[in-house]
Amino acid sequence: MALPASAQDFRGLLPGMPASALAAVGEPFRIDQEGGITAASYPLPFERTLDVIYADGTILFVALGVLPATSMSPPASSGLQVGESSLDAARTFAGSDGFAFDVFQSLPSLPPSGWRLSYTLPDHPGLVLYLSFYGRLDPSLDASDITRPGDAPQDAVLISATLTNPTLLAQYPNLASLAQTPPPDTTPFARPLSEAFPLIALPQ
């Protein structure tokens, strides 16, 4: 059975939607609550995860992630897949390097070890898509030595894809650092969200 064109691996969830929409995803395997803010993680097929942050009845943050010891490879997809897609493939698919290229730490105890590309979405004004990649470097370097996407290891692997609404997150001081406001002249992601992260059909 063919999936509808709007089907995507974020399970139809977007920042700004009511938190009641999470009922369709099932039960989380992890949930944390602090100061009126809830963070929950839901299992997806092939050892992937859906991570959601919500507060005051509204979804603020949605992310596709991959479990640390991933061994289950999903079927081939026409879009991008966490745990599978390379930085080179993502840049080509996106049509540009987005509006920001940042260094991040995969673990607080480690030096910078990954990179993040940031995009606006043509089909969802107000939302920002972040693509985070992890790759190995020469031991004499760390990720902060790389300042341009083209200089990062192009085989670095996509480890998370995150949707945020910067305007909503700005209302919560503890979450404001999770998003950045794009400049007005940014080049948007070249594909609709449903093409970028199509829902993976389970084998029959």
mmCIF file of the C-alpha atoms, coordinates in Angstrom:
data_MODEL
# 
_entry.id   MODEL 
# 
loop_
_atom_site.group_PDB 
_atom_site.id 
_atom_site.type_symbol 
_atom_site.label_atom_id 
_atom_site.label_alt_id 
_atom_site.label_comp_id 
_atom_site.label_asym_id 
_atom_site.label_entity_id 
_atom_site.label_seq_id 
_atom_site.pdbx_PDB_ins_code 
_atom_site.Cartn_x 
_atom_site.Cartn_y 
_atom_site.Cartn_z 
_atom_site.occupancy 
_atom_site.B_iso_or_equiv 
_atom_site.pdbx_formal_charge 
_atom_site.auth_seq_id 
_atom_site.auth_comp_id 
_atom_site.auth_asym_id 
_atom_site.auth_atom_id 
_atom_site.pdbx_PDB_model_num 
ATOM 1   C CA . MET A 1 1   ? 0.000  0.000  0.000  1.00 0.00 ? 1   MET A CA 1 
ATOM 2   C CA . ALA A 1 2   ? 1.453  3.353  -1.025 1.00 0.00 ? 2   ALA A CA 1 
ATOM 3   C CA . LEU A 1 3   ? 2.057  5.955  1.639  1.00 0.00 ? 3   LEU A CA 1 
ATOM 4   C CA . PRO A 1 4   ? 0.372  9.333  1.217  1.00 0.00 ? 4   PRO A CA 1 
ATOM 5   C CA . ALA A 1 5   ? 2.625  12.092 -0.099 1.00 0.00 ? 5   ALA A CA 1 
ATOM 6   C CA . SER A 1 6   ? 2.462  13.895 3.231  1.00 0.00 ? 6   SER A CA 1 
ATOM 7   C CA . ALA A 1 7   ? 3.741  10.904 5.223  1.00 0.00 ? 7   ALA A CA 1 
ATOM 8   C CA . GLN A 1 8   ? 7.071  11.602 6.900  1.00 0.00 ? 8   GLN A CA 1 
ATOM 9   C CA . ASP A 1 9   ? 9.257  10.061 9.523  1.00 0.00 ? 9   ASP A CA 1 
ATOM 10  C CA . PHE A 1 10  ? 8.530  12.775 12.106 1.00 0.00 ? 10  PHE A CA 1 
ATOM 11  C CA . ARG A 1 11  ? 5.188  10.941 12.355 1.00 0.00 ? 11  ARG A CA 1 
ATOM 12  C CA . GLY A 1 12  ? 3.347  14.071 11.284 1.00 0.00 ? 12  GLY A CA 1 
ATOM 13  C CA . LEU A 1 13  ? 4.408  15.986 14.398 1.00 0.00 ? 13  LEU A CA 1 
ATOM 14  C CA . LEU A 1 14  ? 5.518  19.599 14.082 1.00 0.00 ? 14  LEU A CA 1 
ATOM 15  C CA . PRO A 1 15  ? 6.430  22.283 16.624 1.00 0.00 ? 15  PRO A CA 1 
ATOM 16  C CA . GLY A 1 16  ? 3.351  24.354 17.353 1.00 0.00 ? 16  GLY A CA 1 
ATOM 17  C CA . MET A 1 17  ? 0.968  21.399 17.304 1.00 0.00 ? 17  MET A CA 1 
ATOM 18  C CA . PRO A 1 18  ? -0.992 20.541 20.455 1.00 0.00 ? 18  PRO A CA 1 
ATOM 19  C CA . ALA A 1 19  ? 0.744  18.005 22.682 1.00 0.00 ? 19  ALA A CA 1 
ATOM 20  C CA . SER A 1 20  ? -2.397 15.863 22.445 1.00 0.00 ? 20  SER A CA 1 
ATOM 21  C CA . ALA A 1 21  ? -1.168 14.845 18.963 1.00 0.00 ? 21  ALA A CA 1 
ATOM 22  C CA . LEU A 1 22  ? 1.429  12.671 20.706 1.00 0.00 ? 22  LEU A CA 1 
ATOM 23  C CA . ALA A 1 23  ? -1.307 10.157 21.544 1.00 0.00 ? 23  ALA A CA 1 
ATOM 24  C CA . ALA A 1 24  ? -1.010 8.799  18.003 1.00 0.00 ? 24  ALA A CA 1 
ATOM 25  C CA . VAL A 1 25  ? 2.678  7.934  18.531 1.00 0.00 ? 25  VAL A CA 1 
ATOM 26  C CA . GLY A 1 26  ? 2.163  5.545  21.433 1.00 0.00 ? 26  GLY A CA 1 
ATOM 27  C CA . GLU A 1 27  ? 3.945  5.283  24.763 1.00 0.00 ? 27  GLU A CA 1 
ATOM 28  C CA . PRO A 1 28  ? 7.380  6.853  25.316 1.00 0.00 ? 28  PRO A CA 1 
ATOM 29  C CA . PHE A 1 29  ? 10.231 4.692  26.583 1.00 0.00 ? 29  PHE A CA 1 
ATOM 30  C CA . ARG A 1 30  ? 11.671 7.674  28.480 1.00 0.00 ? 30  ARG A CA 1 
ATOM 31  C CA . ILE A 1 31  ? 10.045 10.768 29.923 1.00 0.00 ? 31  ILE A CA 1 
ATOM 32  C CA . ASP A 1 32  ? 11.501 13.615 31.998 1.00 0.00 ? 32  ASP A CA 1 
ATOM 33  C CA . GLN A 1 33  ? 9.685  16.580 33.490 1.00 0.00 ? 33  GLN A CA 1 
ATOM 34  C CA . GLU A 1 34  ? 11.161 19.730 34.981 1.00 0.00 ? 34  GLU A CA 1 
ATOM 35  C CA . GLY A 1 35  ? 9.718  23.192 35.515 1.00 0.00 ? 35  GLY A CA 1 
ATOM 36  C CA . GLY A 1 36  ? 6.597  22.481 33.477 1.00 0.00 ? 36  GLY A CA 1 
ATOM 37  C CA . ILE A 1 37  ? 8.623  21.240 30.500 1.00 0.00 ? 37  ILE A CA 1 
ATOM 38  C CA . THR A 1 38  ? 8.367  17.606 29.391 1.00 0.00 ? 38  THR A CA 1 
ATOM 39  C CA . ALA A 1 39  ? 10.908 15.716 27.282 1.00 0.00 ? 39  ALA A CA 1 
ATOM 40  C CA . ALA A 1 40  ? 9.834  12.333 25.952 1.00 0.00 ? 40  ALA A CA 1 
ATOM 41  C CA . SER A 1 41  ? 11.447 9.737  23.681 1.00 0.00 ? 41  SER A CA 1 
ATOM 42  C CA . TYR A 1 42  ? 9.466  7.299  21.556 1.00 0.00 ? 42  TYR A CA 1 
ATOM 43  C CA . PRO A 1 43  ? 10.722 4.183  19.761 1.00 0.00 ? 43  PRO A CA 1 
ATOM 44  C CA . LEU A 1 44  ? 10.753 4.083  15.965 1.00 0.00 ? 44  LEU A CA 1 
ATOM 45  C CA . PRO A 1 45  ? 11.547 1.066  13.766 1.00 0.00 ? 45  PRO A CA 1 
ATOM 46  C CA . PHE A 1 46  ? 15.154 0.081  13.060 1.00 0.00 ? 46  PHE A CA 1 
ATOM 47  C CA . GLU A 1 47  ? 16.509 1.391  16.372 1.00 0.00 ? 47  GLU A CA 1 
ATOM 48  C CA . ARG A 1 48  ? 15.569 4.988  15.651 1.00 0.00 ? 48  ARG A CA 1 
ATOM 49  C CA . THR A 1 49  ? 13.948 7.368  18.116 1.00 0.00 ? 49  THR A CA 1 
ATOM 50  C CA . LEU A 1 50  ? 11.519 10.274 18.073 1.00 0.00 ? 50  LEU A CA 1 
ATOM 51  C CA . ASP A 1 51  ? 12.375 12.850 20.744 1.00 0.00 ? 51  ASP A CA 1 
ATOM 52  C CA . VAL A 1 52  ? 9.824  15.491 21.676 1.00 0.00 ? 52  VAL A CA 1 
ATOM 53  C CA . ILE A 1 53  ? 9.812  18.469 24.037 1.00 0.00 ? 53  ILE A CA 1 
ATOM 54  C CA . TYR A 1 54  ? 6.519  20.100 24.971 1.00 0.00 ? 54  TYR A CA 1 
ATOM 55  C CA . ALA A 1 55  ? 5.170  22.580 27.497 1.00 0.00 ? 55  ALA A CA 1 
ATOM 56  C CA . ASP A 1 56  ? 1.862  24.304 28.214 1.00 0.00 ? 56  ASP A CA 1 
ATOM 57  C CA . GLY A 1 57  ? 0.084  21.850 25.932 1.00 0.00 ? 57  GLY A CA 1 
ATOM 58  C CA . THR A 1 58  ? 2.222  22.699 22.866 1.00 0.00 ? 58  THR A CA 1 
ATOM 59  C CA . ILE A 1 59  ? 4.958  20.756 21.058 1.00 0.00 ? 59  ILE A CA 1 
ATOM 60  C CA . LEU A 1 60  ? 8.148  22.847 20.945 1.00 0.00 ? 60  LEU A CA 1 
ATOM 61  C CA . PHE A 1 61  ? 10.781 20.476 19.546 1.00 0.00 ? 61  PHE A CA 1 
ATOM 62  C CA . VAL A 1 62  ? 10.739 17.250 17.512 1.00 0.00 ? 62  VAL A CA 1 
ATOM 63  C CA . ALA A 1 63  ? 13.838 15.237 16.615 1.00 0.00 ? 63  ALA A CA 1 
ATOM 64  C CA . LEU A 1 64  ? 14.684 12.020 14.808 1.00 0.00 ? 64  LEU A CA 1 
ATOM 65  C CA . GLY A 1 65  ? 17.584 10.260 16.478 1.00 0.00 ? 65  GLY A CA 1 
ATOM 66  C CA . VAL A 1 66  ? 19.435 6.985  16.398 1.00 0.00 ? 66  VAL A CA 1 
ATOM 67  C CA . LEU A 1 67  ? 20.217 4.698  19.319 1.00 0.00 ? 67  LEU A CA 1 
ATOM 68  C CA . PRO A 1 68  ? 23.926 4.632  20.243 1.00 0.00 ? 68  PRO A CA 1 
ATOM 69  C CA . ALA A 1 69  ? 24.557 0.984  19.360 1.00 0.00 ? 69  ALA A CA 1 
ATOM 70  C CA . THR A 1 70  ? 22.578 0.903  16.133 1.00 0.00 ? 70  THR A CA 1 
ATOM 71  C CA . SER A 1 71  ? 22.878 -2.321 14.178 1.00 0.00 ? 71  SER A CA 1 
ATOM 72  C CA . MET A 1 72  ? 19.567 -2.413 12.281 1.00 0.00 ? 72  MET A CA 1 
ATOM 73  C CA . SER A 1 73  ? 19.731 -0.693 8.910  1.00 0.00 ? 73  SER A CA 1 
ATOM 74  C CA . PRO A 1 74  ? 16.411 0.528  7.518  1.00 0.00 ? 74  PRO A CA 1 
ATOM 75  C CA . PRO A 1 75  ? 15.412 -0.155 3.926  1.00 0.00 ? 75  PRO A CA 1 
ATOM 76  C CA . ALA A 1 76  ? 16.804 2.206  1.318  1.00 0.00 ? 76  ALA A CA 1 
ATOM 77  C CA . SER A 1 77  ? 14.971 5.528  1.161  1.00 0.00 ? 77  SER A CA 1 
ATOM 78  C CA . SER A 1 78  ? 14.591 8.273  -1.401 1.00 0.00 ? 78  SER A CA 1 
ATOM 79  C CA . GLY A 1 79  ? 15.254 10.820 1.339  1.00 0.00 ? 79  GLY A CA 1 
ATOM 80  C CA . LEU A 1 80  ? 17.636 11.264 4.278  1.00 0.00 ? 80  LEU A CA 1 
ATOM 81  C CA . GLN A 1 81  ? 17.941 8.806  7.156  1.00 0.00 ? 81  GLN A CA 1 
ATOM 82  C CA . VAL A 1 82  ? 19.503 9.243  10.571 1.00 0.00 ? 82  VAL A CA 1 
ATOM 83  C CA . GLY A 1 83  ? 22.288 6.762  11.173 1.00 0.00 ? 83  GLY A CA 1 
ATOM 84  C CA . GLU A 1 84  ? 22.725 6.266  7.421  1.00 0.00 ? 84  GLU A CA 1 
ATOM 85  C CA . SER A 1 85  ? 22.978 9.438  5.331  1.00 0.00 ? 85  SER A CA 1 
ATOM 86  C CA . SER A 1 86  ? 26.310 11.191 4.846  1.00 0.00 ? 86  SER A CA 1 
ATOM 87  C CA . LEU A 1 87  ? 27.079 14.886 5.110  1.00 0.00 ? 87  LEU A CA 1 
ATOM 88  C CA . ASP A 1 88  ? 27.848 14.956 1.391  1.00 0.00 ? 88  ASP A CA 1 
ATOM 89  C CA . ALA A 1 89  ? 24.494 13.371 0.524  1.00 0.00 ? 89  ALA A CA 1 
ATOM 90  C CA . ALA A 1 90  ? 22.625 15.757 2.827  1.00 0.00 ? 90  ALA A CA 1 
ATOM 91  C CA . ARG A 1 91  ? 24.262 18.875 1.371  1.00 0.00 ? 91  ARG A CA 1 
ATOM 92  C CA . THR A 1 92  ? 23.414 17.707 -2.141 1.00 0.00 ? 92  THR A CA 1 
ATOM 93  C CA . PHE A 1 93  ? 19.861 16.816 -1.186 1.00 0.00 ? 93  PHE A CA 1 
ATOM 94  C CA . ALA A 1 94  ? 19.322 20.133 0.618  1.00 0.00 ? 94  ALA A CA 1 
ATOM 95  C CA . GLY A 1 95  ? 20.583 22.172 -2.328 1.00 0.00 ? 95  GLY A CA 1 
ATOM 96  C CA . SER A 1 96  ? 22.718 24.457 -0.135 1.00 0.00 ? 96  SER A CA 1 
ATOM 97  C CA . ASP A 1 97  ? 24.637 24.633 3.131  1.00 0.00 ? 97  ASP A CA 1 
ATOM 98  C CA . GLY A 1 98  ? 21.755 26.417 4.847  1.00 0.00 ? 98  GLY A CA 1 
ATOM 99  C CA . PHE A 1 99  ? 22.077 29.544 6.959  1.00 0.00 ? 99  PHE A CA 1 
ATOM 100 C CA . ALA A 1 100 ? 24.480 28.318 9.659  1.00 0.00 ? 100 ALA A CA 1 
ATOM 101 C CA . PHE A 1 101 ? 27.230 25.758 10.223 1.00 0.00 ? 101 PHE A CA 1 
ATOM 102 C CA . ASP A 1 102 ? 27.959 25.028 13.875 1.00 0.00 ? 102 ASP A CA 1 
ATOM 103 C CA . VAL A 1 103 ? 30.190 22.778 15.942 1.00 0.00 ? 103 VAL A CA 1 
ATOM 104 C CA . PHE A 1 104 ? 28.610 20.684 18.689 1.00 0.00 ? 104 PHE A CA 1 
ATOM 105 C CA . GLN A 1 105 ? 29.683 18.200 21.343 1.00 0.00 ? 105 GLN A CA 1 
ATOM 106 C CA . SER A 1 106 ? 28.116 14.754 21.099 1.00 0.00 ? 106 SER A CA 1 
ATOM 107 C CA . LEU A 1 107 ? 28.876 14.205 24.804 1.00 0.00 ? 107 LEU A CA 1 
ATOM 108 C CA . PRO A 1 108 ? 29.591 16.899 27.435 1.00 0.00 ? 108 PRO A CA 1 
ATOM 109 C CA . SER A 1 109 ? 32.816 15.163 28.496 1.00 0.00 ? 109 SER A CA 1 
ATOM 110 C CA . LEU A 1 110 ? 34.264 15.090 24.967 1.00 0.00 ? 110 LEU A CA 1 
ATOM 111 C CA . PRO A 1 111 ? 35.801 17.814 22.802 1.00 0.00 ? 111 PRO A CA 1 
ATOM 112 C CA . PRO A 1 112 ? 33.736 19.092 19.872 1.00 0.00 ? 112 PRO A CA 1 
ATOM 113 C CA . SER A 1 113 ? 33.066 16.140 17.597 1.00 0.00 ? 113 SER A CA 1 
ATOM 114 C CA . GLY A 1 114 ? 30.315 17.036 15.179 1.00 0.00 ? 114 GLY A CA 1 
ATOM 115 C CA . TRP A 1 115 ? 28.728 19.631 12.941 1.00 0.00 ? 115 TRP A CA 1 
ATOM 116 C CA . ARG A 1 116 ? 25.251 21.023 12.407 1.00 0.00 ? 116 ARG A CA 1 
ATOM 117 C CA . LEU A 1 117 ? 23.670 22.495 9.289  1.00 0.00 ? 117 LEU A CA 1 
ATOM 118 C CA . SER A 1 118 ? 20.605 24.724 9.712  1.00 0.00 ? 118 SER A CA 1 
ATOM 119 C CA . TYR A 1 119 ? 17.774 25.299 7.239  1.00 0.00 ? 119 TYR A CA 1 
ATOM 120 C CA . THR A 1 120 ? 14.453 27.043 6.920  1.00 0.00 ? 120 THR A CA 1 
ATOM 121 C CA . LEU A 1 121 ? 11.657 25.024 5.320  1.00 0.00 ? 121 LEU A CA 1 
ATOM 122 C CA . PRO A 1 122 ? 9.701  26.273 2.285  1.00 0.00 ? 122 PRO A CA 1 
ATOM 123 C CA . ASP A 1 123 ? 6.604  24.295 3.259  1.00 0.00 ? 123 ASP A CA 1 
ATOM 124 C CA . HIS A 1 124 ? 6.671  25.210 6.966  1.00 0.00 ? 124 HIS A CA 1 
ATOM 125 C CA . PRO A 1 125 ? 7.419  28.932 7.507  1.00 0.00 ? 125 PRO A CA 1 
ATOM 126 C CA . GLY A 1 126 ? 8.622  29.648 11.023 1.00 0.00 ? 126 GLY A CA 1 
ATOM 127 C CA . LEU A 1 127 ? 10.223 26.238 11.529 1.00 0.00 ? 127 LEU A CA 1 
ATOM 128 C CA . VAL A 1 128 ? 13.933 25.456 11.394 1.00 0.00 ? 128 VAL A CA 1 
ATOM 129 C CA . LEU A 1 129 ? 15.477 22.098 10.464 1.00 0.00 ? 129 LEU A CA 1 
ATOM 130 C CA . TYR A 1 130 ? 18.824 21.167 12.024 1.00 0.00 ? 130 TYR A CA 1 
ATOM 131 C CA . LEU A 1 131 ? 20.910 18.312 10.628 1.00 0.00 ? 131 LEU A CA 1 
ATOM 132 C CA . SER A 1 132 ? 23.642 17.077 12.978 1.00 0.00 ? 132 SER A CA 1 
ATOM 133 C CA . PHE A 1 133 ? 26.560 14.922 11.815 1.00 0.00 ? 133 PHE A CA 1 
ATOM 134 C CA . TYR A 1 134 ? 29.296 12.970 13.549 1.00 0.00 ? 134 TYR A CA 1 
ATOM 135 C CA . GLY A 1 135 ? 32.564 11.995 11.886 1.00 0.00 ? 135 GLY A CA 1 
ATOM 136 C CA . ARG A 1 136 ? 36.056 10.906 12.798 1.00 0.00 ? 136 ARG A CA 1 
ATOM 137 C CA . LEU A 1 137 ? 38.940 13.340 12.425 1.00 0.00 ? 137 LEU A CA 1 
ATOM 138 C CA . ASP A 1 138 ? 42.699 13.215 12.517 1.00 0.00 ? 138 ASP A CA 1 
ATOM 139 C CA . PRO A 1 139 ? 43.579 12.957 16.254 1.00 0.00 ? 139 PRO A CA 1 
ATOM 140 C CA . SER A 1 140 ? 45.463 16.245 16.020 1.00 0.00 ? 140 SER A CA 1 
ATOM 141 C CA . LEU A 1 141 ? 42.228 18.083 15.156 1.00 0.00 ? 141 LEU A CA 1 
ATOM 142 C CA . ASP A 1 142 ? 38.829 18.556 16.693 1.00 0.00 ? 142 ASP A CA 1 
ATOM 143 C CA . ALA A 1 143 ? 35.580 19.645 15.102 1.00 0.00 ? 143 ALA A CA 1 
ATOM 144 C CA . SER A 1 144 ? 36.080 23.310 15.989 1.00 0.00 ? 144 SER A CA 1 
ATOM 145 C CA . ASP A 1 145 ? 39.055 23.442 13.600 1.00 0.00 ? 145 ASP A CA 1 
ATOM 146 C CA . ILE A 1 146 ? 36.574 23.114 10.723 1.00 0.00 ? 146 ILE A CA 1 
ATOM 147 C CA . THR A 1 147 ? 34.632 26.261 9.887  1.00 0.00 ? 147 THR A CA 1 
ATOM 148 C CA . ARG A 1 148 ? 33.091 25.414 6.486  1.00 0.00 ? 148 ARG A CA 1 
ATOM 149 C CA . PRO A 1 149 ? 30.808 22.481 5.584  1.00 0.00 ? 149 PRO A CA 1 
ATOM 150 C CA . GLY A 1 150 ? 32.987 21.520 2.633  1.00 0.00 ? 150 GLY A CA 1 
ATOM 151 C CA . ASP A 1 151 ? 35.999 21.021 4.909  1.00 0.00 ? 151 ASP A CA 1 
ATOM 152 C CA . ALA A 1 152 ? 34.237 18.585 7.249  1.00 0.00 ? 152 ALA A CA 1 
ATOM 153 C CA . PRO A 1 153 ? 34.513 14.831 6.553  1.00 0.00 ? 153 PRO A CA 1 
ATOM 154 C CA . GLN A 1 154 ? 31.930 14.321 3.849  1.00 0.00 ? 154 GLN A CA 1 
ATOM 155 C CA . ASP A 1 155 ? 31.294 10.775 5.050  1.00 0.00 ? 155 ASP A CA 1 
ATOM 156 C CA . ALA A 1 156 ? 30.252 12.074 8.502  1.00 0.00 ? 156 ALA A CA 1 
ATOM 157 C CA . VAL A 1 157 ? 26.953 10.398 9.424  1.00 0.00 ? 157 VAL A CA 1 
ATOM 158 C CA . LEU A 1 158 ? 23.637 12.126 10.109 1.00 0.00 ? 158 LEU A CA 1 
ATOM 159 C CA . ILE A 1 159 ? 22.885 11.384 13.774 1.00 0.00 ? 159 ILE A CA 1 
ATOM 160 C CA . SER A 1 160 ? 19.852 13.602 14.297 1.00 0.00 ? 160 SER A CA 1 
ATOM 161 C CA . ALA A 1 161 ? 17.361 15.753 12.428 1.00 0.00 ? 161 ALA A CA 1 
ATOM 162 C CA . THR A 1 162 ? 15.555 18.323 14.545 1.00 0.00 ? 162 THR A CA 1 
ATOM 163 C CA . LEU A 1 163 ? 12.561 20.599 13.979 1.00 0.00 ? 163 LEU A CA 1 
ATOM 164 C CA . THR A 1 164 ? 12.126 23.677 16.136 1.00 0.00 ? 164 THR A CA 1 
ATOM 165 C CA . ASN A 1 165 ? 10.140 26.881 16.192 1.00 0.00 ? 165 ASN A CA 1 
ATOM 166 C CA . PRO A 1 166 ? 12.545 29.595 17.439 1.00 0.00 ? 166 PRO A CA 1 
ATOM 167 C CA . THR A 1 167 ? 9.699  31.937 18.342 1.00 0.00 ? 167 THR A CA 1 
ATOM 168 C CA . LEU A 1 168 ? 8.084  29.331 20.597 1.00 0.00 ? 168 LEU A CA 1 
ATOM 169 C CA . LEU A 1 169 ? 11.358 28.251 22.207 1.00 0.00 ? 169 LEU A CA 1 
ATOM 170 C CA . ALA A 1 170 ? 12.264 31.858 23.003 1.00 0.00 ? 170 ALA A CA 1 
ATOM 171 C CA . GLN A 1 171 ? 9.354  31.893 25.453 1.00 0.00 ? 171 GLN A CA 1 
ATOM 172 C CA . TYR A 1 172 ? 11.206 29.347 27.620 1.00 0.00 ? 172 TYR A CA 1 
ATOM 173 C CA . PRO A 1 173 ? 14.626 30.581 28.826 1.00 0.00 ? 173 PRO A CA 1 
ATOM 174 C CA . ASN A 1 174 ? 15.815 27.037 29.542 1.00 0.00 ? 174 ASN A CA 1 
ATOM 175 C CA . LEU A 1 175 ? 15.128 26.029 25.923 1.00 0.00 ? 175 LEU A CA 1 
ATOM 176 C CA . ALA A 1 176 ? 16.123 29.159 24.007 1.00 0.00 ? 176 ALA A CA 1 
ATOM 177 C CA . SER A 1 177 ? 19.588 27.752 23.280 1.00 0.00 ? 177 SER A CA 1 
ATOM 178 C CA . LEU A 1 178 ? 18.040 24.911 21.267 1.00 0.00 ? 178 LEU A CA 1 
ATOM 179 C CA . ALA A 1 179 ? 17.213 27.190 18.346 1.00 0.00 ? 179 ALA A CA 1 
ATOM 180 C CA . GLN A 1 180 ? 18.547 30.178 16.450 1.00 0.00 ? 180 GLN A CA 1 
ATOM 181 C CA . THR A 1 181 ? 16.598 32.684 14.394 1.00 0.00 ? 181 THR A CA 1 
ATOM 182 C CA . PRO A 1 182 ? 17.536 32.528 10.700 1.00 0.00 ? 182 PRO A CA 1 
ATOM 183 C CA . PRO A 1 183 ? 18.370 35.670 8.733  1.00 0.00 ? 183 PRO A CA 1 
ATOM 184 C CA . PRO A 1 184 ? 15.606 36.892 6.390  1.00 0.00 ? 184 PRO A CA 1 
ATOM 185 C CA . ASP A 1 185 ? 17.512 36.131 3.179  1.00 0.00 ? 185 ASP A CA 1 
ATOM 186 C CA . THR A 1 186 ? 18.390 32.511 3.957  1.00 0.00 ? 186 THR A CA 1 
ATOM 187 C CA . THR A 1 187 ? 18.181 29.855 1.246  1.00 0.00 ? 187 THR A CA 1 
ATOM 188 C CA . PRO A 1 188 ? 15.509 27.333 2.283  1.00 0.00 ? 188 PRO A CA 1 
ATOM 189 C CA . PHE A 1 189 ? 15.848 23.557 2.182  1.00 0.00 ? 189 PHE A CA 1 
ATOM 190 C CA . ALA A 1 190 ? 15.330 22.470 -1.418 1.00 0.00 ? 190 ALA A CA 1 
ATOM 191 C CA . ARG A 1 191 ? 12.717 19.745 -0.728 1.00 0.00 ? 191 ARG A CA 1 
ATOM 192 C CA . PRO A 1 192 ? 9.440  19.466 1.160  1.00 0.00 ? 192 PRO A CA 1 
ATOM 193 C CA . LEU A 1 193 ? 9.772  17.834 4.573  1.00 0.00 ? 193 LEU A CA 1 
ATOM 194 C CA . SER A 1 194 ? 7.892  14.734 3.420  1.00 0.00 ? 194 SER A CA 1 
ATOM 195 C CA . GLU A 1 195 ? 10.492 14.183 0.672  1.00 0.00 ? 195 GLU A CA 1 
ATOM 196 C CA . ALA A 1 196 ? 13.432 14.893 2.944  1.00 0.00 ? 196 ALA A CA 1 
ATOM 197 C CA . PHE A 1 197 ? 12.318 12.346 5.564  1.00 0.00 ? 197 PHE A CA 1 
ATOM 198 C CA . PRO A 1 198 ? 9.783  9.992  4.012  1.00 0.00 ? 198 PRO A CA 1 
ATOM 199 C CA . LEU A 1 199 ? 8.049  7.533  6.310  1.00 0.00 ? 199 LEU A CA 1 
ATOM 200 C CA . ILE A 1 200 ? 9.871  4.202  6.118  1.00 0.00 ? 200 ILE A CA 1 
ATOM 201 C CA . ALA A 1 201 ? 7.527  1.431  5.000  1.00 0.00 ? 201 ALA A CA 1 
ATOM 202 C CA . LEU A 1 202 ? 7.931  -1.711 7.093  1.00 0.00 ? 202 LEU A CA 1 
ATOM 203 C CA . PRO A 1 203 ? 8.625  -4.903 5.111  1.00 0.00 ? 203 PRO A CA 1 
ATOM 204 C CA . GLN A 1 204 ? 5.489  -6.977 4.556  1.00 0.00 ? 204 GLN A CA 1 
# 
